[in-house]
Amino acid sequence: MSNKLTFEEAMLKIEEIVEKLEAGKASLDETVELYKQGAELSVLCNKMIDEAEQKIKILAKTKNGLEEKDFEINE
């Protein structure tokens, strides 16, 4: 799954997958593949949410107001 998707694009793809699965017209193999894609997109979205939360937490009060500090992800 491409990490170049925006959060919104990934969510749209998840919604499309859910609609296809709910329609019940996919074969078993297609259903499994759609489920796999949805799970991968879900992981990607959760990662983006976690990163956004970390960026918010990095904002620290200083004597001049709020200052954004460098953000690094330890993987």
Tab-separated table of C-alpha atoms in Angstrom:
chain	number	residue	atom	x	y	z
A	1	MET	CA	0.000	0.000	0.000
A	2	SER	CA	1.346	3.398	-0.954
A	3	ASN	CA	2.414	5.634	1.920
A	4	LYS	CA	1.959	8.619	-0.411
A	5	LEU	CA	-1.788	8.607	0.126
A	6	THR	CA	-3.239	11.361	2.241
A	7	PHE	CA	-5.353	10.407	5.212
A	8	GLU	CA	-8.466	11.491	3.353
A	9	GLU	CA	-7.575	9.442	0.257
A	10	ALA	CA	-6.916	6.358	2.379
A	11	MET	CA	-10.248	6.775	4.167
A	12	LEU	CA	-12.068	7.090	0.829
A	13	LYS	CA	-10.457	3.858	-0.348
A	14	ILE	CA	-11.535	2.137	2.876
A	15	GLU	CA	-15.102	3.362	2.328
A	16	GLU	CA	-15.048	2.000	-1.242
A	17	ILE	CA	-13.797	-1.359	0.008
A	18	VAL	CA	-16.510	-1.511	2.678
A	19	GLU	CA	-19.187	-0.759	0.066
A	20	LYS	CA	-17.873	-3.564	-2.167
A	21	LEU	CA	-17.777	-6.012	0.725
A	22	GLU	CA	-21.254	-5.050	1.912
A	23	ALA	CA	-22.637	-5.549	-1.607
A	24	GLY	CA	-21.704	-9.219	-1.250
A	25	LYS	CA	-21.008	-9.671	-4.944
A	26	ALA	CA	-17.275	-10.387	-4.721
A	27	SER	CA	-15.869	-13.884	-4.975
A	28	LEU	CA	-14.138	-15.404	-1.962
A	29	ASP	CA	-10.706	-14.568	-3.375
A	30	GLU	CA	-11.784	-10.990	-4.131
A	31	THR	CA	-13.268	-10.656	-0.650
A	32	VAL	CA	-10.018	-11.800	0.961
A	33	GLU	CA	-7.999	-9.376	-1.183
A	34	LEU	CA	-10.348	-6.490	-0.385
A	35	TYR	CA	-10.135	-7.312	3.319
A	36	LYS	CA	-6.323	-7.355	3.101
A	37	GLN	CA	-6.274	-3.972	1.350
A	38	GLY	CA	-8.651	-2.532	3.929
A	39	ALA	CA	-6.515	-3.808	6.794
A	40	GLU	CA	-3.375	-2.286	5.243
A	41	LEU	CA	-5.151	1.043	4.760
A	42	SER	CA	-6.374	0.911	8.349
A	43	VAL	CA	-2.811	0.452	9.605
A	44	LEU	CA	-1.680	3.368	7.424
A	45	CYS	CA	-4.477	5.621	8.734
A	46	ASN	CA	-3.706	4.700	12.340
A	47	LYS	CA	-0.035	5.525	11.758
A	48	MET	CA	-0.979	8.927	10.325
A	49	ILE	CA	-3.237	9.626	13.304
A	50	ASP	CA	-0.472	8.637	15.737
A	51	GLU	CA	1.984	10.943	13.945
A	52	ALA	CA	-0.494	13.832	14.052
A	53	GLU	CA	-1.038	13.269	17.784
A	54	GLN	CA	2.710	13.311	18.368
A	55	LYS	CA	3.058	16.595	16.461
A	56	ILE	CA	0.371	18.122	18.651
A	57	LYS	CA	2.081	16.887	21.819
A	58	ILE	CA	5.399	18.386	20.701
A	59	LEU	CA	4.001	21.898	20.924
A	60	ALA	CA	5.485	23.202	24.117
A	61	LYS	CA	4.829	26.380	26.063
A	62	THR	CA	7.675	28.850	26.034
A	63	LYS	CA	7.966	32.374	27.340
A	64	ASN	CA	7.065	33.612	23.828
A	65	GLY	CA	4.001	31.394	23.414
A	66	LEU	CA	3.886	28.065	21.626
A	67	GLU	CA	6.884	26.708	19.808
A	68	GLU	CA	6.950	23.638	17.587
A	69	LYS	CA	9.931	21.397	18.182
A	70	ASP	CA	11.432	18.924	15.726
A	71	PHE	CA	9.364	15.798	15.274
A	72	GLU	CA	11.021	12.444	14.732
A	73	ILE	CA	9.486	9.002	14.543
A	74	ASN	CA	11.461	6.162	16.059
A	75	GLU	CA	10.670	3.077	14.032
